[in-house]
Coordinates of C-alpha atoms in Angstrom, one line a residue:
Chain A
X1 CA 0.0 0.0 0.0
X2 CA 2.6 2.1 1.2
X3 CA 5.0 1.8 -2.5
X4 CA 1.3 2.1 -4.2
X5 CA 1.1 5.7 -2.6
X6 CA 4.6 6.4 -3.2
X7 CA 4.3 5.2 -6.8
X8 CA 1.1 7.9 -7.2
X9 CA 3.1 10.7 -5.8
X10 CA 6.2 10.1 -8.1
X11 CA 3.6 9.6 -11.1
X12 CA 1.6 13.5 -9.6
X13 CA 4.7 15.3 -9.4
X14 CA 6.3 14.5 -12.9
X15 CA 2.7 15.3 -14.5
X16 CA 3.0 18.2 -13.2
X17 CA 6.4 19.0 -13.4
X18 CA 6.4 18.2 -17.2
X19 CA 3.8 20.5 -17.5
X20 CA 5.5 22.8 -15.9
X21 CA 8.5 22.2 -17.9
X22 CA 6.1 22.6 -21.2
X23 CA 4.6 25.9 -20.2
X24 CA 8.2 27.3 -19.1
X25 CA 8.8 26.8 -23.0
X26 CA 5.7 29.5 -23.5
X27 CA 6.4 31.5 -20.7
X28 CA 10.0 32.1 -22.3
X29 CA 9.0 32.6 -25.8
X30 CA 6.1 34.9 -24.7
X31 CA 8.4 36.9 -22.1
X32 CA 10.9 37.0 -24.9
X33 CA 9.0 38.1 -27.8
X34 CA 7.5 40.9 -25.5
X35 CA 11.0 42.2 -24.4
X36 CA 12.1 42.4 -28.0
X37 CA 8.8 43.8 -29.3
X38 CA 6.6 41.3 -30.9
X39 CA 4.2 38.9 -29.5
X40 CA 5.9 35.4 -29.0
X41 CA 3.3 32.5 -30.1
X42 CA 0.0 33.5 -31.5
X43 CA -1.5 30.8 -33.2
X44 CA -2.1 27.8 -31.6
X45 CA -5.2 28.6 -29.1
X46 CA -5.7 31.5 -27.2
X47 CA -2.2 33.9 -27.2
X48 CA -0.7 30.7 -28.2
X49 CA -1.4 29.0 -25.2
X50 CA -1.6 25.4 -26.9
X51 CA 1.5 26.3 -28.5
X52 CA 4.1 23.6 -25.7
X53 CA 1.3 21.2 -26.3
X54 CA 1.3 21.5 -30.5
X55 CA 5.7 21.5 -30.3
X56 CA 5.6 18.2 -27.6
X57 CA 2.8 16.1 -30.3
X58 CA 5.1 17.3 -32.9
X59 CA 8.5 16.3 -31.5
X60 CA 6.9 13.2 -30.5
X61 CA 5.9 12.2 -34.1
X62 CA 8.9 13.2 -35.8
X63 CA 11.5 10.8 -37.2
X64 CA 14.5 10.3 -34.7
X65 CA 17.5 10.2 -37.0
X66 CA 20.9 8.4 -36.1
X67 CA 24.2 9.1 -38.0
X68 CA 25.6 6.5 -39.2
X69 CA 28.7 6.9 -38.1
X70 CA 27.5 7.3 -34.3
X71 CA 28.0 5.4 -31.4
X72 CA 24.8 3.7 -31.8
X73 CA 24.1 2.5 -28.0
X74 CA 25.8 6.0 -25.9
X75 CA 23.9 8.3 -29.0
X76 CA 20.5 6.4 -28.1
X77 CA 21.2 6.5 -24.5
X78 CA 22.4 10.2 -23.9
X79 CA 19.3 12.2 -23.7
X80 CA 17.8 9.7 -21.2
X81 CA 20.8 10.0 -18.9
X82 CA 20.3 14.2 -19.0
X83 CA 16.7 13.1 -18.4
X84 CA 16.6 10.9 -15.9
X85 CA 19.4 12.2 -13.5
X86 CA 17.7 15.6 -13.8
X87 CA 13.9 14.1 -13.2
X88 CA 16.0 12.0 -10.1
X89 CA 16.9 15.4 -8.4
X90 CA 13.2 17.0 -7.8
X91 CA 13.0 13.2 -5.2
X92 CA 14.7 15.5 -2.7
X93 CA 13.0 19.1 -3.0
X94 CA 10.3 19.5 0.3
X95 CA 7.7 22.2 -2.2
X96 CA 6.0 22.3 1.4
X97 CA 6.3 20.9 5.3
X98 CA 5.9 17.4 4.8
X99 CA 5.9 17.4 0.8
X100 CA 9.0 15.9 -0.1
X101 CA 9.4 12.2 -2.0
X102 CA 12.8 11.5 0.3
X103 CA 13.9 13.5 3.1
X104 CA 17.1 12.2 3.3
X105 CA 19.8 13.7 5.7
X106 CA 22.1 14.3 2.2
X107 CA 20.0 16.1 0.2
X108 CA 21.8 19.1 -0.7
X109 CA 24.9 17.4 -1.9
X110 CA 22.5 14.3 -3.6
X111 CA 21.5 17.3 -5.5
X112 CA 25.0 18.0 -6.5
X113 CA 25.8 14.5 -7.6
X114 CA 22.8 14.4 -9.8
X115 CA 23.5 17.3 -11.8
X116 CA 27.0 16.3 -12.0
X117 CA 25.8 13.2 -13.5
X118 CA 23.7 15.0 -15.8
X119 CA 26.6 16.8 -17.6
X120 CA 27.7 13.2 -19.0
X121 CA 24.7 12.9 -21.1
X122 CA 25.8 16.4 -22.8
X123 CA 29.3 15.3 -23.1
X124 CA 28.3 11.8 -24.1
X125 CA 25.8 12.9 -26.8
X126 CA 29.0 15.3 -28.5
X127 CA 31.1 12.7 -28.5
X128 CA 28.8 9.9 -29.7
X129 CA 27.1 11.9 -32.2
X130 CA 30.8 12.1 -34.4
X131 CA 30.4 15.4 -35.6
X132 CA 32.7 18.4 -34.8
X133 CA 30.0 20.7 -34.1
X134 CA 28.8 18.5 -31.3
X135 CA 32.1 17.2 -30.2
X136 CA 33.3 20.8 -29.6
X137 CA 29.8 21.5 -27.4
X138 CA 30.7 18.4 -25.4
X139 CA 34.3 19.5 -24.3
X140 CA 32.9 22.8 -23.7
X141 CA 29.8 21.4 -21.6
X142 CA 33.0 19.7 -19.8
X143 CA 35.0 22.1 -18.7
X144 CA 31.9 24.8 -17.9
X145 CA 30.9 22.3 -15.7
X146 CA 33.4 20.8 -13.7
X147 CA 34.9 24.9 -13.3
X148 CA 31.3 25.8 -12.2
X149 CA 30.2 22.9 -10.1
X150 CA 32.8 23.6 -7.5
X151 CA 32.1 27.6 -7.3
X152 CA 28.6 26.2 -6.8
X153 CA 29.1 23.6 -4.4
X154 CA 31.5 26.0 -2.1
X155 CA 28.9 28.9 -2.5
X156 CA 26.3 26.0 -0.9
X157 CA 28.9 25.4 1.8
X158 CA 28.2 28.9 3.7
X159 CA 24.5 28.0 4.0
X160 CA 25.6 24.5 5.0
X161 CA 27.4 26.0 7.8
X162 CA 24.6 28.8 9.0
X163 CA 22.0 25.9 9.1
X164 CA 24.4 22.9 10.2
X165 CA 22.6 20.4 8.2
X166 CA 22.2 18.9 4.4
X167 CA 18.4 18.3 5.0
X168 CA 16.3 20.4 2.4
X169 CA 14.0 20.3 4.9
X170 CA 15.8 21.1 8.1
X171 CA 17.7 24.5 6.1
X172 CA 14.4 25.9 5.2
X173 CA 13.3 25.3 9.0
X174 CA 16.4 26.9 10.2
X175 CA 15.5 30.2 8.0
X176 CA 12.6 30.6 10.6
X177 CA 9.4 32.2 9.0
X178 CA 10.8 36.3 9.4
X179 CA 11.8 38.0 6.6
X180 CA 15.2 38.6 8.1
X181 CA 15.7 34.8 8.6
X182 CA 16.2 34.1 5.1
X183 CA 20.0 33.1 4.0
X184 CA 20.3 35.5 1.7
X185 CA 21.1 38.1 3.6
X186 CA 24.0 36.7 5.7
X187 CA 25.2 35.0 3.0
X188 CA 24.7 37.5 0.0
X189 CA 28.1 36.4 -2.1
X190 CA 27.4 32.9 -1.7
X191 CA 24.0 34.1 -3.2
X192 CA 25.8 35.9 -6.2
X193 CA 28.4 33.4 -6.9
X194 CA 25.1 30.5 -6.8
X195 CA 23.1 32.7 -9.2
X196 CA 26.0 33.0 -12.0
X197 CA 27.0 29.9 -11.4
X198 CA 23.0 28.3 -11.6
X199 CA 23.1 29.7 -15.0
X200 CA 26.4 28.3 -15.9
X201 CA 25.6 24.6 -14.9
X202 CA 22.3 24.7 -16.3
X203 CA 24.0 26.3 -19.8
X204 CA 22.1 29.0 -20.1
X205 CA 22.9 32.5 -21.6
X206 CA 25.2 34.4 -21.1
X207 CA 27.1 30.8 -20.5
X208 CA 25.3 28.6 -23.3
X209 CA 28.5 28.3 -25.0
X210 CA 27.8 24.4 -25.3
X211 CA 25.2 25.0 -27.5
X212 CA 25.9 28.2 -28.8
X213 CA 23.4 28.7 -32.0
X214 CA 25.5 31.6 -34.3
X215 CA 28.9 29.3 -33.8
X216 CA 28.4 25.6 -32.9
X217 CA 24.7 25.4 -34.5
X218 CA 23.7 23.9 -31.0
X219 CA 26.3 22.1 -30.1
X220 CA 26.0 18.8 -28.3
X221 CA 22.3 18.3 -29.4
X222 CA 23.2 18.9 -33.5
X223 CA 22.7 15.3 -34.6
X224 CA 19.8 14.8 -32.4
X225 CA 15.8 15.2 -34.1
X226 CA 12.7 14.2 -32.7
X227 CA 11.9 13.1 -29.3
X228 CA 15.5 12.3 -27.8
X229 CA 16.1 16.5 -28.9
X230 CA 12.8 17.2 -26.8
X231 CA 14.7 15.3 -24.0
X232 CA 17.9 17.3 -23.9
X233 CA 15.3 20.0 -23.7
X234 CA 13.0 18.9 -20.6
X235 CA 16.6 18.2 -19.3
X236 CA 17.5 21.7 -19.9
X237 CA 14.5 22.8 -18.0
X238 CA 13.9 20.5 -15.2
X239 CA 17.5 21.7 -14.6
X240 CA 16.1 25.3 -14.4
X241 CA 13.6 24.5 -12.2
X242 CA 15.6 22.3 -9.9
X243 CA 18.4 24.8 -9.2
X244 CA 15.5 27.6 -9.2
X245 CA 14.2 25.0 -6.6
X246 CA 18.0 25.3 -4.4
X247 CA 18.4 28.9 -4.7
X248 CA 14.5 29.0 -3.4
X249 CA 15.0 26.4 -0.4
X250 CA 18.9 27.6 0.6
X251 CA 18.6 31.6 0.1
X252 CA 15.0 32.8 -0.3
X253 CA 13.3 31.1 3.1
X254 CA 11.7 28.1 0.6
X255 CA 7.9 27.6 1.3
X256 CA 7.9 30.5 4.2
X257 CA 6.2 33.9 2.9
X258 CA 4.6 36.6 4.3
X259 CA 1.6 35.2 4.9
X260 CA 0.1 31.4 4.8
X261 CA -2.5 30.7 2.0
X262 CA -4.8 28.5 3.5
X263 CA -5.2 25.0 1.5
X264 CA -2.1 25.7 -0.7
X265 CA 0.9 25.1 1.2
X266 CA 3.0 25.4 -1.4
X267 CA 2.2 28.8 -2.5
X268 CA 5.2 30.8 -1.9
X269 CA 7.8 28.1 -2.8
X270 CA 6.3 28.0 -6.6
X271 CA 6.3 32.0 -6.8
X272 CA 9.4 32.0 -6.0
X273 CA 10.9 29.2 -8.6
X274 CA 8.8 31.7 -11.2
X275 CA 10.6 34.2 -10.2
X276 CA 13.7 32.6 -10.2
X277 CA 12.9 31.5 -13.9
X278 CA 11.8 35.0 -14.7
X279 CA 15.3 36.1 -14.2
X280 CA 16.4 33.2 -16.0
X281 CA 14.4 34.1 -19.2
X282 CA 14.9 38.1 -18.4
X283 CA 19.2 36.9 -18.6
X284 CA 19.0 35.8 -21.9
X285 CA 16.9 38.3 -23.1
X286 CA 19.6 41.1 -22.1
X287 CA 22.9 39.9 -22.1
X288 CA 25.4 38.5 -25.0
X289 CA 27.2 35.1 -24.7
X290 CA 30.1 35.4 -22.9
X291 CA 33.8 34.1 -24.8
X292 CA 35.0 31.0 -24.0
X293 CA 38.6 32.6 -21.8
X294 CA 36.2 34.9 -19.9
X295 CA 34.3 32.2 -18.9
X296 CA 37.0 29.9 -17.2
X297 CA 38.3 33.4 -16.0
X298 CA 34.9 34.3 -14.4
X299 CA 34.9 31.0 -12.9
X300 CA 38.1 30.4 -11.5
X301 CA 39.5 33.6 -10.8
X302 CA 36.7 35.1 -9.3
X303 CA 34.1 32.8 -8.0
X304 CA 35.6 30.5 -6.2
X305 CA 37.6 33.1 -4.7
X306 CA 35.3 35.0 -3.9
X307 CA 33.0 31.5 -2.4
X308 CA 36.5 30.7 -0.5
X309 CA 36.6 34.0 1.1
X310 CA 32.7 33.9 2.3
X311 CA 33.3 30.4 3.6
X312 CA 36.0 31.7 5.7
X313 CA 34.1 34.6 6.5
X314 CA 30.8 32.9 7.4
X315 CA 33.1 30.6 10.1
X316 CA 35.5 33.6 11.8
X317 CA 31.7 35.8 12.1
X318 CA 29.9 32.3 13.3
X319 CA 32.6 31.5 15.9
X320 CA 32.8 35.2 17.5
X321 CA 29.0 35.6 17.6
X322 CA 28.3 31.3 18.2
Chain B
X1 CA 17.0 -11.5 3.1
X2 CA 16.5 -8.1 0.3
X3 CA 18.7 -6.6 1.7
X4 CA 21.6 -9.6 0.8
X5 CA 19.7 -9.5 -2.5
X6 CA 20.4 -6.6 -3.2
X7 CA 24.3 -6.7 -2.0
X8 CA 24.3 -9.7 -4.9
X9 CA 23.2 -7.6 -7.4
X10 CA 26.0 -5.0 -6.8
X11 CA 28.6 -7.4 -6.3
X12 CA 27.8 -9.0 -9.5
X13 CA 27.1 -5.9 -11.4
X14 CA 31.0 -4.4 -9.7
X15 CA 32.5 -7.2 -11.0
X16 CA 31.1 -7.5 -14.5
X17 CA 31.5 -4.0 -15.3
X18 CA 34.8 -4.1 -13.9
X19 CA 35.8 -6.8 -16.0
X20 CA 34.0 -5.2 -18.8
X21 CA 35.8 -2.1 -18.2
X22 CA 39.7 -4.0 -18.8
X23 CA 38.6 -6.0 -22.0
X24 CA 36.2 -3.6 -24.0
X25 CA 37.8 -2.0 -27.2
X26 CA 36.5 1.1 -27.0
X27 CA 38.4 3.4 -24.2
X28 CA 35.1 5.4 -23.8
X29 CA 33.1 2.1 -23.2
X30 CA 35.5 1.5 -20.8
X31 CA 35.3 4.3 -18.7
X32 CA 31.5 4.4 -18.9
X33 CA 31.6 0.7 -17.2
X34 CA 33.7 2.1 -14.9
X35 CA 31.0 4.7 -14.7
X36 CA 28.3 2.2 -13.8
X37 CA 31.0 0.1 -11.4
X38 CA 30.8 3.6 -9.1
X39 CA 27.3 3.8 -9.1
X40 CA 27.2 0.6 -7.4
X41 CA 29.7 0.9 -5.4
X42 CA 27.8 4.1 -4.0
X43 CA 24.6 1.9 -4.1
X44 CA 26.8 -0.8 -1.4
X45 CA 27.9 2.5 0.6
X46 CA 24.3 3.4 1.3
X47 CA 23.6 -0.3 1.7
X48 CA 25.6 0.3 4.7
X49 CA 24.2 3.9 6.1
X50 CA 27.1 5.5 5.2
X51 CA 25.5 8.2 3.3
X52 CA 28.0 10.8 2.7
X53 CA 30.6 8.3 1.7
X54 CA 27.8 7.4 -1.3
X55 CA 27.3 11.0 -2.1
X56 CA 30.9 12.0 -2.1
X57 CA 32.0 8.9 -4.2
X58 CA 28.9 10.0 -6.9
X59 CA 30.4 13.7 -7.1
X60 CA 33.8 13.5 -6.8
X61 CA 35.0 9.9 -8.7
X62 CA 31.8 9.9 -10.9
X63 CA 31.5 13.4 -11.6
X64 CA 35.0 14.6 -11.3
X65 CA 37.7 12.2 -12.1
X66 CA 35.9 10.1 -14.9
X67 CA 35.0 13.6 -16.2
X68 CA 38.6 14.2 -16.7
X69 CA 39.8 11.0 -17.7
X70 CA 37.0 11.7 -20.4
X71 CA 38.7 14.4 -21.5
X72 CA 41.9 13.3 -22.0
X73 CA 40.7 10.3 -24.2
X74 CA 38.9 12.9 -25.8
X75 CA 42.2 14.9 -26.7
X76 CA 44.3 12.3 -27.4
X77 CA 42.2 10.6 -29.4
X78 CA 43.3 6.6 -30.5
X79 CA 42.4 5.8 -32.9
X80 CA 44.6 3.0 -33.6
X81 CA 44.8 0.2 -30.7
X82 CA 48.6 1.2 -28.3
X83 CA 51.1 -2.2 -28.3
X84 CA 52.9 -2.2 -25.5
X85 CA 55.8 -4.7 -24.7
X86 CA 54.4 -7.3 -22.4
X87 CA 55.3 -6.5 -18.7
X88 CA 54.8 -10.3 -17.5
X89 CA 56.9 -12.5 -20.7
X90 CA 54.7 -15.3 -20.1
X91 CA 50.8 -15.3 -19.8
X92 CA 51.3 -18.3 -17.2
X93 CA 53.4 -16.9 -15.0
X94 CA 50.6 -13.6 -15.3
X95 CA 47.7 -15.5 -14.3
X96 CA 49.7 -17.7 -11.3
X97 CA 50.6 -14.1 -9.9
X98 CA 46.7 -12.9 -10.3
X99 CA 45.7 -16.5 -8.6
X100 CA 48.3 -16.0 -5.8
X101 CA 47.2 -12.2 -4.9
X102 CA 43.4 -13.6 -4.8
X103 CA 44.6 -16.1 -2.4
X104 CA 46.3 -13.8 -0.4
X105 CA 42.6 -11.8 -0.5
X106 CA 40.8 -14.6 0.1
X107 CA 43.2 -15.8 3.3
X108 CA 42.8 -12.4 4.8
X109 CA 39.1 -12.3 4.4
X110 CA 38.4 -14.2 7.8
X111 CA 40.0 -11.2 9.7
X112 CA 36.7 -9.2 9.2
X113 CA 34.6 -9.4 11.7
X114 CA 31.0 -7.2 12.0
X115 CA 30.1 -5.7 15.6
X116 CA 31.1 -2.7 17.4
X117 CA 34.6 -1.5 17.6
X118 CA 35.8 1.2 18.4
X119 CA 34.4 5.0 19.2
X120 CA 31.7 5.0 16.4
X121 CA 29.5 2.2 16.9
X122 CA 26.7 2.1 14.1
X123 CA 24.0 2.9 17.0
X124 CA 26.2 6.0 18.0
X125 CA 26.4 7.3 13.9
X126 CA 23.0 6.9 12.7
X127 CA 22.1 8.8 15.7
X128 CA 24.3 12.0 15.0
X129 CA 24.4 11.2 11.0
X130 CA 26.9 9.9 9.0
X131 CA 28.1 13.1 8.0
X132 CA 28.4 14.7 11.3
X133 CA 30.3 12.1 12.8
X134 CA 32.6 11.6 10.1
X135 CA 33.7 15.7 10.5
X136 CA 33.8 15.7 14.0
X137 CA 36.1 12.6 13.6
X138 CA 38.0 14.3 11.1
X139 CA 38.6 17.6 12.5
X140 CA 38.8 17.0 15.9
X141 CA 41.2 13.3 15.9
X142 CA 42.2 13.5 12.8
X143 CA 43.1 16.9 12.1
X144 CA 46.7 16.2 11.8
X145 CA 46.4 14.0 9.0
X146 CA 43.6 16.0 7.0
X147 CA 45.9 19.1 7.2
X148 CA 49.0 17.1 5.9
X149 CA 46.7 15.1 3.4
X150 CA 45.9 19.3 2.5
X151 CA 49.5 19.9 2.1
X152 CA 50.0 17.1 -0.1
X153 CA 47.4 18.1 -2.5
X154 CA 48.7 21.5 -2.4
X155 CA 52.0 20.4 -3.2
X156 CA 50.0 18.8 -6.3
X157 CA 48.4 21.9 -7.5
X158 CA 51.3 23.7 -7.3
X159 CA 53.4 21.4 -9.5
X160 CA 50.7 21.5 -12.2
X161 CA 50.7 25.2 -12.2
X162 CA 54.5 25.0 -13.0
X163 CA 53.8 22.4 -15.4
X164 CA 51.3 24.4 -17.6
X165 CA 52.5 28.1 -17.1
X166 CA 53.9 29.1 -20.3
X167 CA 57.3 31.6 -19.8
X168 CA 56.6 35.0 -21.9
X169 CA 58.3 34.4 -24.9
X170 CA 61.0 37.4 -25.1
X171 CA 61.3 37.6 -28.7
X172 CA 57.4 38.1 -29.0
X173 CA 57.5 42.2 -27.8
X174 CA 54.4 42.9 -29.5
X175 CA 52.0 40.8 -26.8

C-alpha cells in the first residue's frame, strides 16, 4: 500500500512538473517576444497558449535520425541519462512541510551528484554523435561544468554551515518564518556566486557556450531530431527548475512567505521558482554570450575566490557571535 | 533477506563492469563501465548507512575524475589500438601471480569481523548522522592527517601550475 502511494506521488509530481517544464517553453517565448517587441506565439489557441502542447505532439511524431557513423548504443542513450538524472533530483525538494518524496539527511549534496551526472549525457551525446559541431559542445559542456560545479558547491557550503545540516527540509526550517531569517542576507556572495553559477551549470545564456546557435549550430544536441532532442530539452528545463528549486529552499526562506494561503501550502515556494525563472528568461533576453577565456576566467578567478573567502568569512563571524 | 539480494546484485554488477571495463575495445566504453561500477559501489555504501561516503563517491570519482579522464581520451584521441611490450613475458606466470594475490585476499578475508569496535559504533552514527560524525572525527582526531593530506594536494596543485605556465616568450614584444 505504502509503494502504491509512493508510486502515485512520483507519477503527480512528474505530470506536473512536465507541465511545468512545457509551459516554461511559452512563458520564455512569450516573455521574450514581449521584451524584443513582438508577440511570441500566437497561433495555436488562445495567445498561443496550446503552442508547448502542439511543439511536444510534434517532436513526439517526428522521425529520430541516427548518424551513421554514431556510437549507436551512448547516441540512443544520452538524452535519457540528462533526463533521468535531472527528473531524479526533484525526489529530494520539500515544495512544502511534509511534501518531499525523500527526506534524506544528504539532500543538498544528492542534488549536487545528480547534476553532476547530468553533464555526462551532454558530453556523451557530442562525442557519440561524431560530428565536430557536437564534439566541440561536449568539451565545452566539460570544462563549464566541472569549473562551475565547485564555485557552486563551495557557495552552498556557507549556507551548510549557517544551518548545520544537508536536510532540504531542516535548512528551510532553520531560515525561521521572518523575513530577516532568510539566507540570503547573511550570506549575499554565496547568493551571487550560486546565481551565475546556476546559470552556468544549467548552460544557459550568457554561458550557453555548449550550444551556442551563431557558432556551434547547438552544439551537443546537432545530430539529435525528434523526441530524444525534446529530451535534452525537458533536461535543460527541469534543470532550471531544480536549481531555481536550491536557490529557493537555501537563500530565499523556501515555502515560508509573508503570509500562509490557506489549502495551498506550497504557495510561496512556486512563486518564488517563477521568479527565479523569470530572471532566468529576463538573462537571456539582455545579455550577449560570454567568450569561452572569460568564462573559465569568471569562474576560477573570481568565483571561487570569492566562495573561498565567504566560507572563511561565514566561520570567523559564526565563531565570534556562536 | 533483500537486503543480501540486493548486495548480490551490486557485487555481480562491480564485478562484470569491472571486467568489462579491462577488456572492452572502445576506451570510452570502458570508462562508462567504470562509470556504472561507481554507481554501485555508491549503491553498497548506502547499503551500509554510510550516506555521505555514497554522495561523495557519486560527485567527486563519478562526476569529477571520470569527467577528466574523459577528456583526456577525448584529446588524445586513438584511434589505432597502443602495443605495448608485455610487462609479465609469459601469460602463465601472469595469471599464477593474479591467482596468488586472490589467495592472499581470500586468506585475509576471515580477519573481518561485523560488531562494534571502536568510538563510532553504528548505534552511536545513525544517531548524529553519518556526516556529522565523520567531521567531528575528522577535524577533531584526525586533524593532523587532513591538514597534511591538505598539504600534499597543495603540493600537487602547485606542480601543475609550473607544469602548464607558459614563460613569456621574449622575442614576441608585441604581446
Amino acid at each position: 500500500m505504502h509503494v502504491l502511494v509512493l508510486l502515485l506521488q512520483i507519477l503527480v509530481l512528474f505530470a506536473v512538473v512536465m507541465l511545468h517544464v512545457a509551459y516554461a517553453t511559452y512563458f520564455e517565448r512569450k516573455i521574450i517576444g514581449h521584451m524584443q517587441v513582438r508577440m511570441g506565439p500566437m497561433r495555436v489557441g488562445w495567445h498561443g497558449l496550446l503552442q508547448p502542447i502542439a511543439d511536444g505532439i510534434k517532436s513526439f511524431f517526428k522521425e529520430d535520425i541516427i548518424p551513421e557513423q554514431a556510437d549507436r548504443p551512448i547516441f540512443l542513450a544520452a538524452p535519457i541519462i540528462c533526463l533521468v538524472a535531472m527528473l531524479t533530483s526533484l525526489a529530494v525538494l520539500p515544495f512544502a512541510p511534509g511534501w518531499v518524496l525523500a527526506d534524506i539527511n544528504i539532500g543538498l549534496i544528492f542534488i549536487l551528484a545528480m547534476s553532476s551526472l547530468s553533464s555526462y549525457g551532454v558530453i556523451l551525446a557530442g562525442w557519440a554523435s561524431n560530428s565536430k559541431y557536437t564534439f566541440l559542445g561536449g568539451l565545452r559542456s566539460m570544462a563549464q561544468v566541472i569549473s562551475y560545479e565547485i564555485a557552486m558547491g563551495l557557495s552552498l557550503v556557507g549556507v551548510m554551515m549557517l544551518s548545520g545540516t544537508l536536510n532540504l527540509s531542516k535548512i528551510v526550517e532553520a531560515q525561521g518564518t521572518s523575513f530577516g531569517g532568510m539566507y540570503i542576507f547573511p550570506q549575499i556572495i554565496a547568493f551571487f556566486v550560486f546565481c551565475v553559477a546556476m546559470l552556468a551549470e544549467t548552460n544557459r545564456v550568457p554561458f550557453d557556450l555548449p550550444e551556442a546557435e551563431t557558432e556551434l549550430v547547438s552544439g551537443y544536441a546537432t545530430e539529435y531530431s525528434g523526441m530524444r532532442y525534446a529530451m535534452f530539452f525537458m533536461a535543460e528545463y527541469i534543470g532550471m527548475i531544480v536549481m531555481s528549486a536550491i536557490g529557493t529552499i537555501c537563500f530565499l526562506g523556501g515555502w515560508n512567505g509573508p503570509f500562509t494561503v490557506p489549502g495551498v501550502p506550497f504557495f510561496w515556494f512556486v512563486l518564488k521558482i517563477y521568479l527565479f525563472l523569470f530572471v532566468f528568461i529576463w538573462i537571456r533576453a539582455t545579455l550577449p554570450r560570454y567568450r569561452y577565456d572569460q568564462l573559465m576566467e569568471l569562474g576560477w578567478k573570481l568565483l571561487i575566490p570569492l566562495a573561498l573567502a565567504n566560507i572563511a568569512l561565514t566561520g570567523i563571524v559564526k565563531a565570534i557571535i556562536g | 533477506m533483500l537486503m543480501l539480494l540486493f548486495f548480490c546484485y551490486c557485487a555481480v554488477v562491480i564485478i562484470g563492469t569491472g571486467l568489462l571495463a579491462v577488456t572492452l575495445r572502445n576506451p570510452v566504453h570502458s570508462v562508462l563501465m567504470v562509470l556504472i561500477l561507481f554507481f554501485h559501489m555508491a549503491m553498497l555504501y548506502l547499503s551500509l548507512g554510510a550516506e555521505f561516503l555514497a554522495a561523495v563517491q557519486v560527485i567527486v570519482y563519478a562526476g569529477a575524475i571520470l569527467v577528466l579522464y574523459l577528456f583526456v581520451l577525448f584529446l588524445v584521441s586513438l584511434k589505432e589500438e597502443l602495443r605495448m611490450p608485455r610487462f609479465v613475458s609469459s601469460a602463465w606466470l601472469g595469471r599464477l601471480i593474479a591467482g596468488g594475490l586472490a589467495a592472499c585476499l581470500l586468506y585475509i578475508l576471515p580477519v573481518f569481523s561485523t560488531g562494534a569496535r571502536g568510538n563510532w559504533p553504528a548505534e552511536r552514527v545513525r544517531e548524529i548522522t553519518p556526516t556529522r560524525a565523520l567531521a567531528t572525527e575528522m577535524y577533531s582526531a584526525s586533524v593532523l592527517p587532513f591538514e597534511i593530506a591538505g598539504l600534499i594536494l597543495l603540493v600537487a596543485v602547485i606542480g601543475g601550475l609550473l607544469l602548464a605556465r607558459r614563460e613569456k616568450d621574449s622575442s614576441n614584444t608585441n604581446g
